[in-house]
C-alpha positions as a Markdown table, in Angstrom:
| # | Residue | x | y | z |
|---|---|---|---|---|
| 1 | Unk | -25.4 | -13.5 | 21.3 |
| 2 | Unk | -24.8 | -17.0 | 22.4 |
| 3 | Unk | -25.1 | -20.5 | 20.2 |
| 4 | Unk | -28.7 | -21.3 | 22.3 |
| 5 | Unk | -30.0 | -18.1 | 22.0 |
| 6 | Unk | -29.3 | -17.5 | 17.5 |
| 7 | Unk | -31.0 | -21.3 | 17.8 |
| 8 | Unk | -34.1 | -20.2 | 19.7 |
| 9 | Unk | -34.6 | -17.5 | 17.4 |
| 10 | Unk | -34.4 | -19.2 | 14.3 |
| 11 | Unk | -36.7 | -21.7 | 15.0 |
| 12 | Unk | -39.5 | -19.5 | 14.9 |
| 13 | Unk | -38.7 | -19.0 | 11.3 |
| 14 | Unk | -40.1 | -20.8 | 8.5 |
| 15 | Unk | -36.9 | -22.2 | 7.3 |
| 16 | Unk | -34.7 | -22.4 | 10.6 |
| 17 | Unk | -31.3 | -23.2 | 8.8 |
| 18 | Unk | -31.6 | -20.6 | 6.4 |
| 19 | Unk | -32.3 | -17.8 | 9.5 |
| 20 | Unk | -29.4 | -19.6 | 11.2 |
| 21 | Unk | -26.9 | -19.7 | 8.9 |
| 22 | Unk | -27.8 | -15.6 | 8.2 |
| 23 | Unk | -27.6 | -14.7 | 12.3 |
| 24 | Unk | -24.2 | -16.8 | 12.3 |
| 25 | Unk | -22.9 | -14.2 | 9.3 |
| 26 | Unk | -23.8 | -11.3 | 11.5 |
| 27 | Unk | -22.6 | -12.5 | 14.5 |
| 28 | Unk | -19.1 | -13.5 | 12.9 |
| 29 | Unk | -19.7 | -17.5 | 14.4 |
| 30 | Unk | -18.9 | -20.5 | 12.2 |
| 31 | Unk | -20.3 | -24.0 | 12.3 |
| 32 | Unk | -19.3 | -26.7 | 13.6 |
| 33 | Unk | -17.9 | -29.2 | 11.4 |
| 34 | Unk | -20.0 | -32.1 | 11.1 |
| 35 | Unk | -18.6 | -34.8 | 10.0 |
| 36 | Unk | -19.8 | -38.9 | 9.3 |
| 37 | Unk | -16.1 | -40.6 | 10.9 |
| 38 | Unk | -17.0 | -43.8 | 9.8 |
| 39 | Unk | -17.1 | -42.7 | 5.8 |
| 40 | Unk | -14.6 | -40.1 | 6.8 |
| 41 | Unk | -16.7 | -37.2 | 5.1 |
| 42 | Unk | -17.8 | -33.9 | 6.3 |
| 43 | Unk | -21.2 | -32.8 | 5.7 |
| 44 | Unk | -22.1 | -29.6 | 3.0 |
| 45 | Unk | -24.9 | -27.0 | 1.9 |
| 46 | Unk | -27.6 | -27.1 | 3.8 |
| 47 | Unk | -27.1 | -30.3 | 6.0 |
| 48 | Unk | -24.6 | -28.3 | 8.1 |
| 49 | Unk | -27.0 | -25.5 | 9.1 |
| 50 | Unk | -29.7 | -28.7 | 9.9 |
| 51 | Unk | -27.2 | -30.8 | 12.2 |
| 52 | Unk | -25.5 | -27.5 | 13.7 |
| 53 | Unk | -29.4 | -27.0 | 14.7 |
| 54 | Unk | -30.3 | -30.0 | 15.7 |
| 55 | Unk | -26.8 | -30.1 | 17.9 |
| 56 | Unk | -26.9 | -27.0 | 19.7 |
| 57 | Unk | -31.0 | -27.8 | 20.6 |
| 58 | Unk | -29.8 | -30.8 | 21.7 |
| 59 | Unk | -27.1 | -30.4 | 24.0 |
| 60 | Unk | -24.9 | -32.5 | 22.2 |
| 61 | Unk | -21.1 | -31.8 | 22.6 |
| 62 | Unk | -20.3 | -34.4 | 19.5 |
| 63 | Unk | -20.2 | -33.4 | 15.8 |
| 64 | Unk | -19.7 | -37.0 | 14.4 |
| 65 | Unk | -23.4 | -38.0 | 12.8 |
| 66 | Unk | -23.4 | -41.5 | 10.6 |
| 67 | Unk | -26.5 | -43.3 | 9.6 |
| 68 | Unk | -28.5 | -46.6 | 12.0 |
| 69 | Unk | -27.0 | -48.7 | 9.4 |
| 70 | Unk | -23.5 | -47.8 | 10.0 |
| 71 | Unk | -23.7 | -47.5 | 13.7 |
| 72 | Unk | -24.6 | -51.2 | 13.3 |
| 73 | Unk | -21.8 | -52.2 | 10.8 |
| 74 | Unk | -19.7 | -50.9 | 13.5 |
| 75 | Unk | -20.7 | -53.1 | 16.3 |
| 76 | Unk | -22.7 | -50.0 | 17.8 |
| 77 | Unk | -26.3 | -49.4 | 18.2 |
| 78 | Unk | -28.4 | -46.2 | 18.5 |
| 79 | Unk | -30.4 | -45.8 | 22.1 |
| 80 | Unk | -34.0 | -47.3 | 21.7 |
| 81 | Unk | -36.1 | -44.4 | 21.3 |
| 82 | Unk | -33.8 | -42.2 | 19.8 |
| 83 | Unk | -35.1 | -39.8 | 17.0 |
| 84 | Unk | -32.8 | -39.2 | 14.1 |
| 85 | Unk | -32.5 | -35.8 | 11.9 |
| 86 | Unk | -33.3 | -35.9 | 8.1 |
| 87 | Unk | -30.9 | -34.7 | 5.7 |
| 88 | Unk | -30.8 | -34.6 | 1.8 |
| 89 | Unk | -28.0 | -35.9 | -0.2 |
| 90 | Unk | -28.3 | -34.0 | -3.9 |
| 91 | Unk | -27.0 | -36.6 | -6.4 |
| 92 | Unk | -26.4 | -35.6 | -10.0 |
| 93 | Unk | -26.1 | -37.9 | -13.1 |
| 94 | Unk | -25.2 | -37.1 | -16.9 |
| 95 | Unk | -27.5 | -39.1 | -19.6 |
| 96 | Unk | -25.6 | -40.3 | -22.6 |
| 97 | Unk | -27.5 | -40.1 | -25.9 |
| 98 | Unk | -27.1 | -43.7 | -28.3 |
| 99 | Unk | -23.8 | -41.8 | -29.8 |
| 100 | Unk | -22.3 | -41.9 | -26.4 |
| 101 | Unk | -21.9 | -38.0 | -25.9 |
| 102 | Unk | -22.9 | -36.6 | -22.8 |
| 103 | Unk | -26.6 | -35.4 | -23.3 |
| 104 | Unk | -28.1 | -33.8 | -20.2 |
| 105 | Unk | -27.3 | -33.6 | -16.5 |
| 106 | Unk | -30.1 | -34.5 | -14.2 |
| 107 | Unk | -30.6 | -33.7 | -10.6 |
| 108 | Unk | -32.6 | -35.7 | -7.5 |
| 109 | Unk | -32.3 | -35.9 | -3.8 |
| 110 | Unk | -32.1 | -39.1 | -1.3 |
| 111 | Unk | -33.6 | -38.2 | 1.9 |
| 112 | Unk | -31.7 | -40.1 | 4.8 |
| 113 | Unk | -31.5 | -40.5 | 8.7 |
| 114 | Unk | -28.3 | -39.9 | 10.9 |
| 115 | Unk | -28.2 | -39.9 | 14.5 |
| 116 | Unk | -25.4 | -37.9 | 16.7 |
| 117 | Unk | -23.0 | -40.2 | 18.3 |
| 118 | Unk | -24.1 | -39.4 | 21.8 |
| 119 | Unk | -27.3 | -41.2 | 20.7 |
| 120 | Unk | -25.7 | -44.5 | 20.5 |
| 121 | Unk | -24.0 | -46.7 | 22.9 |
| 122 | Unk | -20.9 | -49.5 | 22.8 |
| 123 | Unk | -19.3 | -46.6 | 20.6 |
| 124 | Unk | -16.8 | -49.2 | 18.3 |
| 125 | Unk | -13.4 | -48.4 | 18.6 |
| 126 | Unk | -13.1 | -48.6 | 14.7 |
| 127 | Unk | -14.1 | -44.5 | 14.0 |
| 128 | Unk | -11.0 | -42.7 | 13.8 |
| 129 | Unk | -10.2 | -39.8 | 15.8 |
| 130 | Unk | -11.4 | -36.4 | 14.7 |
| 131 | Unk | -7.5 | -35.7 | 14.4 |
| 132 | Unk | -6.9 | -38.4 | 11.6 |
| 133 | Unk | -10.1 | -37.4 | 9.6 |
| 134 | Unk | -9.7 | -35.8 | 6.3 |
| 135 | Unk | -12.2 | -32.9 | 4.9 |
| 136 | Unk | -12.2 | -33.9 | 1.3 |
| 137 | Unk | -14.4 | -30.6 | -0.5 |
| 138 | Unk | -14.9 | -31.6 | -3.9 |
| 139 | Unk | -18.1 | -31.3 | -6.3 |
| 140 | Unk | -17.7 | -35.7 | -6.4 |
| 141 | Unk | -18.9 | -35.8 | -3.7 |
| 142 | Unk | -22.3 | -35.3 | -4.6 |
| 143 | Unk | -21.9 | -38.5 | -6.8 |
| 144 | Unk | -21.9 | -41.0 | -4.2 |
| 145 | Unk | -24.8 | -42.8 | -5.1 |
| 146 | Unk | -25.0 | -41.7 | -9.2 |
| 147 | Unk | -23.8 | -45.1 | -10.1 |
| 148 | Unk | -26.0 | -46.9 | -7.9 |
| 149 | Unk | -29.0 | -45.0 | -9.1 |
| 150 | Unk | -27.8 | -44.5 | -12.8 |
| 151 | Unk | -30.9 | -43.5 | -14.9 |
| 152 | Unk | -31.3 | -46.0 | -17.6 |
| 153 | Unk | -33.0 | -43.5 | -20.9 |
């Protein structure tokens, strides 16, 4: 079965990237890899299935998603009109008891927009090339934002 065709079906499920991801496994396909190139990261979990999705519904060609903010950091803008996909960032923090030992770990999510880079235009020159980008997989990841949204107990 082609790309289009697993897409078609699993959007007539409940949870589409779930039924996606499972129809890729029996069909022996793999993702694409989706990847932010102005933070240099590639996306994870469940995000992947959602932009791999949203790409091959689409028609876009590009796997390079960032956020409206960086576009326009980067001295690009995103097409007026242009609707963005949601994704979920997971970030985990440990709570220190008044001794200073590590008490509990806690878990929320950040919901947050990116757009595909064939939604923007005056692409900056600044994004590396998918060549020179680096897939760092490692469980920090997830921390991103834990200091900037530290629970204070």
């Amino acid at each position: 079965m082609k790309k289009l065709e697993l897409a078609q079906i699993a959007i007539k499920d409940i949870q589409p990237e779930e039924m996606l991801s499972m129809l890729y496994m029996q069909n022996n396909l793999t993702p694409a890899k989706h990847i932010n190139p102005l933070t240099k990261k590639q996306f994870h979990g469940k995000n992947i299935w959602t932009l791999e999705l949203e790409m091959i519904l689409k028609g876009y060609n590009s796997c390079e998603w960032s956020t409206f903010a960086q576009y326009r950091d980067n001295d690009s803008r995103v097409n007026k009109g242009e609707k963005g996909t949601g994704l979920t960032l997971a970030v985990f923090n440990t709570v220190k008891n008044d001794n200073g030992e590590k008490e509990e770990k806690l878990q929320f999510f950040k919901s947050y927009t990116v757009f595909n880079k064939e939604q923007t235009s005056n692409a900056s020159e600044k994004a590396p090339a998918k060549e020179d980008v680096k897939v760092i997989v490692e469980e920090k990841q997830l921390n991103i934002w834990a200091d900037k949204y530290a629970v204070v107990a």
